[in-house]
PDB file of C-alpha atoms and ligand atoms in Angstrom:
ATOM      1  CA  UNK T 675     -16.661  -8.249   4.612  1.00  0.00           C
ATOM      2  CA  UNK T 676     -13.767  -9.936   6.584  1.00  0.00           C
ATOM      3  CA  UNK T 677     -10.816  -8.163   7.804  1.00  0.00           C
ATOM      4  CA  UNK T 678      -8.073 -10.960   8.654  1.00  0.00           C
ATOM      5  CA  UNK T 679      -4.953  -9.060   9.595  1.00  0.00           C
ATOM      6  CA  UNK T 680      -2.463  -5.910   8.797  1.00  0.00           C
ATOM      7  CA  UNK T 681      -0.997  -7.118   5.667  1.00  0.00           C
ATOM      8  CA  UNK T 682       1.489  -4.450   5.932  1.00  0.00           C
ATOM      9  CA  UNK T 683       2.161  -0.685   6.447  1.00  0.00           C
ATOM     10  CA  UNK T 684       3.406   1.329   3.263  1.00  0.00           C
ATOM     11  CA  UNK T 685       5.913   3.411   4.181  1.00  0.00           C
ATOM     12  CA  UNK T 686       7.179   6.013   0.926  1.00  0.00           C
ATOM     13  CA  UNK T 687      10.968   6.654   0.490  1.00  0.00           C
ATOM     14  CA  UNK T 688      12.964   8.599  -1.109  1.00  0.00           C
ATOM     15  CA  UNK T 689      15.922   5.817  -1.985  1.00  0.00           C
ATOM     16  CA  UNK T 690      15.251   2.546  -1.359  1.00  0.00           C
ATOM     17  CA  UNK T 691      18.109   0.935  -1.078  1.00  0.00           C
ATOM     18  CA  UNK T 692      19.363   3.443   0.956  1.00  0.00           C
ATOM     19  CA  UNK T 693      16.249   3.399   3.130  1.00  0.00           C
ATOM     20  CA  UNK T 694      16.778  -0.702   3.634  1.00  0.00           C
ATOM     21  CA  UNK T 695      20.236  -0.565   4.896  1.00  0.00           C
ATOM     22  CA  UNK T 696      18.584   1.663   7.987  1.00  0.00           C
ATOM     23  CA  UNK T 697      15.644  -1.586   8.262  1.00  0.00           C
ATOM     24  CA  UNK T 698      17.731  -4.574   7.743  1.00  0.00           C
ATOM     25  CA  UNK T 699      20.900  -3.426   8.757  1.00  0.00           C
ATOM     26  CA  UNK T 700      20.276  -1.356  11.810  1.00  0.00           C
ATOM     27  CA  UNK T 701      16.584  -2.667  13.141  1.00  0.00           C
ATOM     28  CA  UNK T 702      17.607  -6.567  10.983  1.00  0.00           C
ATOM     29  CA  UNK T 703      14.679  -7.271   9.420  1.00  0.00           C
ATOM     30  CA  UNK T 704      15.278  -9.605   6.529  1.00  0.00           C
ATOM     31  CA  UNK T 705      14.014  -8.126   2.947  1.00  0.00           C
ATOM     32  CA  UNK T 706      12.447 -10.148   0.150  1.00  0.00           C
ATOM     33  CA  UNK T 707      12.900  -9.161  -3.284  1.00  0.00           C
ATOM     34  CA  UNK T 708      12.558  -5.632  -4.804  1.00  0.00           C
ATOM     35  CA  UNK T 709       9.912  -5.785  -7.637  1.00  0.00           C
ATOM     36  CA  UNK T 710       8.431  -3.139  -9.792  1.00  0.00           C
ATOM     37  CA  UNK T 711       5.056  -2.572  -9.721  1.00  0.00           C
ATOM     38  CA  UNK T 712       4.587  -0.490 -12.848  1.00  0.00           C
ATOM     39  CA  UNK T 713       0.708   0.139 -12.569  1.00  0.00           C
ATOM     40  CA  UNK T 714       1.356   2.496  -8.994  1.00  0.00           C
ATOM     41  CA  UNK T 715       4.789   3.414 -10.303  1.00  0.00           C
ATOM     42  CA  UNK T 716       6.372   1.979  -7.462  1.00  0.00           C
ATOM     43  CA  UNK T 717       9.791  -0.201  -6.740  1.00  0.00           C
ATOM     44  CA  UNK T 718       9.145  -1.983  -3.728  1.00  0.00           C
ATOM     45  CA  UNK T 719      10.728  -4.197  -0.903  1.00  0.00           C
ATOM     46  CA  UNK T 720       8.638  -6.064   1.644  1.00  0.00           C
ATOM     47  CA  UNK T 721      10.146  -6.844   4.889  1.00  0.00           C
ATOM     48  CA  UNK T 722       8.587  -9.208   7.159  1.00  0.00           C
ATOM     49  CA  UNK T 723       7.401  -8.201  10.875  1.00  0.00           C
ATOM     50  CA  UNK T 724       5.880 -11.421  12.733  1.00  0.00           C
ATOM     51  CA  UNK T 725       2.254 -11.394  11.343  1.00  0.00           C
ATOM     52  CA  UNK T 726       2.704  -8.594   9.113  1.00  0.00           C
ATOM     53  CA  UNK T 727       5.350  -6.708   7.030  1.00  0.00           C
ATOM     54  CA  UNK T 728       6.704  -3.152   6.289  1.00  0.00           C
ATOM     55  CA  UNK T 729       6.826  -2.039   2.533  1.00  0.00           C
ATOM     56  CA  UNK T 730       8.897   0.391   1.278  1.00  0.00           C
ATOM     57  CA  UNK T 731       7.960   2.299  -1.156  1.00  0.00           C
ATOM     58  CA  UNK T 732      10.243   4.445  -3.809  1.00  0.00           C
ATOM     59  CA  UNK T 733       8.405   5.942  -6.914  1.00  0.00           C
ATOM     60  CA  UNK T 734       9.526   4.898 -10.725  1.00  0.00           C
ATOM     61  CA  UNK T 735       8.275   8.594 -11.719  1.00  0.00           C
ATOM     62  CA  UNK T 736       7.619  12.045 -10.695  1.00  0.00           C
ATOM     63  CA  UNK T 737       3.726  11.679 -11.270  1.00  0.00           C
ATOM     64  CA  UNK T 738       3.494   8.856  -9.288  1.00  0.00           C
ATOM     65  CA  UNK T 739       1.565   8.703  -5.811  1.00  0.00           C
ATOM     66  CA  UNK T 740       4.357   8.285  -3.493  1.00  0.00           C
ATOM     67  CA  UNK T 741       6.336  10.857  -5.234  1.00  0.00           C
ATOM     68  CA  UNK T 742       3.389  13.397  -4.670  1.00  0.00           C
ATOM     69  CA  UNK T 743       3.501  12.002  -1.389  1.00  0.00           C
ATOM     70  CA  UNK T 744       6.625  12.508  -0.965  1.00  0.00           C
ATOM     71  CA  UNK T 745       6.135  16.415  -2.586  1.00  0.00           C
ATOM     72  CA  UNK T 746       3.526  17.532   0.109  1.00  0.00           C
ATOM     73  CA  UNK T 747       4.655  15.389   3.377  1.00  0.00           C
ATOM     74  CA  UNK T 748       7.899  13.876   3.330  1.00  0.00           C
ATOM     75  CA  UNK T 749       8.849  10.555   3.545  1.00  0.00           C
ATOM     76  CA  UNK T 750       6.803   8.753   6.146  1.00  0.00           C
ATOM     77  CA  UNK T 751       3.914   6.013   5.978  1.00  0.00           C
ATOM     78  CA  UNK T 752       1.364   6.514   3.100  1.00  0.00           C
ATOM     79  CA  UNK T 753      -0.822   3.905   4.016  1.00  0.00           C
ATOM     80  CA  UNK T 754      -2.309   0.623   5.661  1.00  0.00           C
ATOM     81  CA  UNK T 755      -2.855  -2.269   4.021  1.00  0.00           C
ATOM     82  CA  UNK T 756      -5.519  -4.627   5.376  1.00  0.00           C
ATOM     83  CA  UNK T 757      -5.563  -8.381   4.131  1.00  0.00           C
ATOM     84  CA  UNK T 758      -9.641  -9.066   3.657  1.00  0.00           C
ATOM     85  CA  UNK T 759     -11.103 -12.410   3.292  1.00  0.00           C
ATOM     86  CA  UNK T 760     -12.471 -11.793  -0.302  1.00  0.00           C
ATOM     87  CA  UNK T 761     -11.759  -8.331  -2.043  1.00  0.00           C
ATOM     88  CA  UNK T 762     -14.781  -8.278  -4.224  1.00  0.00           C
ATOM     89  CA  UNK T 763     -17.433  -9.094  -1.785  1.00  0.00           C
ATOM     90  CA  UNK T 764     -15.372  -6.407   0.616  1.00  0.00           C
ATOM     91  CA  UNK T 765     -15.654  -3.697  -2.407  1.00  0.00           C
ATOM     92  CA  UNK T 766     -18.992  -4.319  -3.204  1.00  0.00           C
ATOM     93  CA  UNK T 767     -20.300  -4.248   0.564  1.00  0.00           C
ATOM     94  CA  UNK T 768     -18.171  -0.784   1.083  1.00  0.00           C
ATOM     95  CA  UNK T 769     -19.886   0.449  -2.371  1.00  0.00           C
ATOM     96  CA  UNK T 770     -23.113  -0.370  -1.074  1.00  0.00           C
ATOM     97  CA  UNK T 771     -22.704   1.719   1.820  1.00  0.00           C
ATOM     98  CA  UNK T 772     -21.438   4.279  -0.043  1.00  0.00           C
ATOM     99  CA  UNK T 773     -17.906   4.545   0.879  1.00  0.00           C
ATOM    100  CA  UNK T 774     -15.518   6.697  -1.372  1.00  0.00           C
ATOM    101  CA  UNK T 775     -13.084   4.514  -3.354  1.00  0.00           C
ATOM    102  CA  UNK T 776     -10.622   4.701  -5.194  1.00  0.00           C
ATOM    103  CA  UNK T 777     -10.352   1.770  -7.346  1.00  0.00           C
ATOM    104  CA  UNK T 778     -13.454  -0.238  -7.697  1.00  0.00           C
ATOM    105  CA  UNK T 779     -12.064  -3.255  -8.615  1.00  0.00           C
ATOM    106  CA  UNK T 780      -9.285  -5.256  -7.617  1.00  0.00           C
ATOM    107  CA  UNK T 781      -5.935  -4.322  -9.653  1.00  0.00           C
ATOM    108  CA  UNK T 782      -2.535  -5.858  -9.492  1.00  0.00           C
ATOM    109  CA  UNK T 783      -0.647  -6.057  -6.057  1.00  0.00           C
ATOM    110  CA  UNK T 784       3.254  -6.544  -5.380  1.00  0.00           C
ATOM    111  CA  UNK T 785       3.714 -10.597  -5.383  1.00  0.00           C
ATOM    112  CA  UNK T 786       0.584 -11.334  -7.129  1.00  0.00           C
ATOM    113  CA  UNK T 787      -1.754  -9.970  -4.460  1.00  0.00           C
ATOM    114  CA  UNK T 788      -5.623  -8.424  -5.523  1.00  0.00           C
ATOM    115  CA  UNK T 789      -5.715  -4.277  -3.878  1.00  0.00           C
ATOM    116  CA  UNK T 790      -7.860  -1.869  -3.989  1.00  0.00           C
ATOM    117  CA  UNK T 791      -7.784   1.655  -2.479  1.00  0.00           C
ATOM    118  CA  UNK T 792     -10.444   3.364  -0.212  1.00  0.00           C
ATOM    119  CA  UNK T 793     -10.333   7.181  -0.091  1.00  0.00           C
ATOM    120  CA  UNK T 794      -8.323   9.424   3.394  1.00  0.00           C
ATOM    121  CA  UNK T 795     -11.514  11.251   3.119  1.00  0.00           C
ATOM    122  CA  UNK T 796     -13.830   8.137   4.191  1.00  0.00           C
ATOM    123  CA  UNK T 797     -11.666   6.748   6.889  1.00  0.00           C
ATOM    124  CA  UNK T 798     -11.251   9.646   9.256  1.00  0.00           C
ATOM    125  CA  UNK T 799      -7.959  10.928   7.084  1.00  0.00           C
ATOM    126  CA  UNK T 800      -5.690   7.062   6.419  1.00  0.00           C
ATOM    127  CA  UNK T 801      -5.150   5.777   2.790  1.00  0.00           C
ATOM    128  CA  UNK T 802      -6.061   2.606   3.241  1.00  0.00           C
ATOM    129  CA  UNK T 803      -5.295  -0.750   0.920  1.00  0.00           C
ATOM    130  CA  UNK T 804      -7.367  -3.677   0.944  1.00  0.00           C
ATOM    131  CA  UNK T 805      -5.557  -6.761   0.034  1.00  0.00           C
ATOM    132  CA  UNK T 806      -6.580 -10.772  -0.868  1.00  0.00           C
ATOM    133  CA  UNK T 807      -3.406 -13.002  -0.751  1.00  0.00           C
ATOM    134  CA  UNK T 808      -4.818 -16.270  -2.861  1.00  0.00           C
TER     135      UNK T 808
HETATM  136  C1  MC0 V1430       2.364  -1.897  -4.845  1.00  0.00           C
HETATM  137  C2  MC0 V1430       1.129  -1.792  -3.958  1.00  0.00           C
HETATM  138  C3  MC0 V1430       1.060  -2.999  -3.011  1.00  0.00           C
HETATM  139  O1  MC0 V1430       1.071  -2.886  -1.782  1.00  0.00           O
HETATM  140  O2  MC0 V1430       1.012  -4.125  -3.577  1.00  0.00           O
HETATM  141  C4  MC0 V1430       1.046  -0.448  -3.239  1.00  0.00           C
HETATM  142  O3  MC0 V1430       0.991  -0.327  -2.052  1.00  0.00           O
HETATM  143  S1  MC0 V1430       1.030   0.916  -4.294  1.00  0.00           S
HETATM  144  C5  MC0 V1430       0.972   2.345  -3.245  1.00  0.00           C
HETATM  145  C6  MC0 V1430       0.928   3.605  -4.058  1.00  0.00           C
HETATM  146  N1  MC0 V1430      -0.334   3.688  -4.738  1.00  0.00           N
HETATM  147  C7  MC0 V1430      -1.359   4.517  -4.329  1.00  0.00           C
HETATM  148  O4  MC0 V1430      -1.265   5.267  -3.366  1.00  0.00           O
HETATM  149  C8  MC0 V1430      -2.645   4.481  -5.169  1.00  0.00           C
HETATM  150  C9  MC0 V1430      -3.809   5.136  -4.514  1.00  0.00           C
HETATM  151  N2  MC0 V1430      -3.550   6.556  -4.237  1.00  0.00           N
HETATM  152  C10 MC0 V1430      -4.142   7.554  -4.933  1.00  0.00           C
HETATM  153  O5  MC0 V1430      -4.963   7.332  -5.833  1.00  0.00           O
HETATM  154  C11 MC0 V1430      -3.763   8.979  -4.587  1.00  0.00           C
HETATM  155  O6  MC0 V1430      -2.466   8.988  -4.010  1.00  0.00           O
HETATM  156  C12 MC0 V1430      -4.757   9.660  -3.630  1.00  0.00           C
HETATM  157  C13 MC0 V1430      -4.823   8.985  -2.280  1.00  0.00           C
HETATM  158  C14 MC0 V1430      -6.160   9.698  -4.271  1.00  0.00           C
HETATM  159  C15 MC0 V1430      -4.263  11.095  -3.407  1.00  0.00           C
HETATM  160  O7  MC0 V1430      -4.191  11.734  -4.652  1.00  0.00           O
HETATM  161  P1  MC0 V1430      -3.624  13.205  -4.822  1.00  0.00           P
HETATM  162  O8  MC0 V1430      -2.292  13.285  -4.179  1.00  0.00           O
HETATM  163  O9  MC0 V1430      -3.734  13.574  -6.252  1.00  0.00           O
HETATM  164  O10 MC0 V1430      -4.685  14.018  -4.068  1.00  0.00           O
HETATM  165  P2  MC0 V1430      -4.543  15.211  -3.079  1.00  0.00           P
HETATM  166  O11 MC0 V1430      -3.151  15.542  -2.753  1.00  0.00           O
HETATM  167  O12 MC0 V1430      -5.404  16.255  -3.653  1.00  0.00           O
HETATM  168  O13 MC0 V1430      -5.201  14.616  -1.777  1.00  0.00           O
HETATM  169  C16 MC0 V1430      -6.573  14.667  -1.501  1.00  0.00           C
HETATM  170  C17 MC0 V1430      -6.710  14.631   0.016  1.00  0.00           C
HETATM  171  O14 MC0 V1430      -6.276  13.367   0.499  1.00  0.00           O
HETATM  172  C18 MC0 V1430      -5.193  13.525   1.409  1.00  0.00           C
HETATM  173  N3  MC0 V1430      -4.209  12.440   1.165  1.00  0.00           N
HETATM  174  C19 MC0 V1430      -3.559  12.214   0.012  1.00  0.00           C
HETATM  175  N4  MC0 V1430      -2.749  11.158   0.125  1.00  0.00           N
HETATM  176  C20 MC0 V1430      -2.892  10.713   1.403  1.00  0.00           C
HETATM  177  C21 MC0 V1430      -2.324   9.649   2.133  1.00  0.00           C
HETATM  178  N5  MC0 V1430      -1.418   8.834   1.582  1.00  0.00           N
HETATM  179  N6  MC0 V1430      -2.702   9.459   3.402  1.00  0.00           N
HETATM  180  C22 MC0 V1430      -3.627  10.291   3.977  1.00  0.00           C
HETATM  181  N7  MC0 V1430      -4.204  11.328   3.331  1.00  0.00           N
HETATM  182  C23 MC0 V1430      -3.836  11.536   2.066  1.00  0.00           C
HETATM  183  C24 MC0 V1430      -4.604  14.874   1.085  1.00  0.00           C
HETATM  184  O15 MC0 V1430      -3.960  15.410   2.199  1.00  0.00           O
HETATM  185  C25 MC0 V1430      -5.827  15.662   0.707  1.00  0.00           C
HETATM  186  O16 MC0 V1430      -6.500  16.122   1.837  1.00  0.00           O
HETATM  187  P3  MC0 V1430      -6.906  17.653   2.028  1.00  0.00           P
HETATM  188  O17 MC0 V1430      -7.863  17.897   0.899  1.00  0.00           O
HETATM  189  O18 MC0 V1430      -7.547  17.708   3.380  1.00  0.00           O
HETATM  190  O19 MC0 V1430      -5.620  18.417   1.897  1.00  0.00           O
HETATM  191 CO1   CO V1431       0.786  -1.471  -0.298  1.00  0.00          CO
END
C-alpha cells in the first residue's frame, strides 16, 4: 500500500458552529462547506491547513461515534485520516496481514472521498481513517 499524505485530523465537537468561530475566527483558517454525512452520523466542516486539513466533527445523534466519543473523553481529536494511493489494494494488503478493521470495504467519505477505518487496538491505541481522493 501507499500512504501519500495526512488527509486530515478529525477533531469531535460538541457545537460546530460554535467550535468554527474559535478556528476561523481566532486561528483564520478558511472553512468549506458543512455537509452531512448521514452513514457516521456526522455534520462536518473541513478547514484547510497547507497540505492537509482539520475536520470538525459534531454528531447528528446520540448513538453516533463522536457522540460516544464525546461521552467517554471529551471533545478532542478522534482520529487521523491518511490519504492512500488506492484504498482497496491498502485494505486488502492490511487484511492479509491480519490487521483489525473496522470496515472492510471502502464506504462513503465527506466530499465524495472512499474511507475505511482500522481498529485503536492495531495501531498502538489511534483510530485511524484511510482515505482515496479520486
Ligand atoms: C465523515 C468521515 C470523513 O472523514 O469523511 C469521518 O471522519 S466519520 C468519523 C466518525 N466515524 C467513526 O469513527 C467510525 C469508526 N468508529 C467506530 O466504529 C467506533 O467509534 C470504534 C472506534 C470501533 C469505537 O467503538 P465504541 O466506542 O463502541 O467502542 P469502545 O468504546 O468499546 O472502544 C473500544 C476501545 O477502543 C478505544 N477507542 C474508541 N474510540 C477511540 C478513538 N477514537 N481513538 C482511540 N481509541 C479509541 C476505546 O478507548 C476502547 O479501548 P479500551 O478497551 O482500552 O478502553
Ligand atoms: Co474523517
Amino acid at each position: 500500500m501507499k500512504v501519500l499524505k495526512v488527509d486530515h485530523i478529525g477533531i469531535a465537537v460538541s457545537n460546530l458552529e460554535e467550535s468554527l468561530k474559535f478556528y476561523t475566527e481566532v486561528l483564520g483558517l478558511k472553512a468549506e462547506g458543512t455537509e452531512v454525512v448521514e452513514e457516521q452520523k456526522v455534520k462536518v466542516a473541513f478547514l484547510p491547513c497547507g497540505d492537509s486539513e482539520l475536520e470538525l466533527l459534531e454528531s447528528t445523534s446520540p448513538d453516533g461515534p463522536i457522540a460516544k466519543f464525546i461521552e467517554k473523553n471529551g471533545e478532542g481529536i478522534q482520529h487521523i485520516a491518511l490519504r492512500v494511493e488506492n484504498i482497496e489494494e491498502a485494505l486488502a494488503e492490511l487484511k492479509e496481514k491480519g490487521v483489525r478493521l473496522i470496515d472492510e470495504k471502502p464506504r462513503y467519505g465527506a466530499g465524495g472521498a472512499s474511507i475505511a477505518f482500522v481498529h485503536p487496538k492495531a495501531t498502538k491505541g489511534v483510530l485511524l481513517e484511510l482515505s482515496e481522493r479520486k
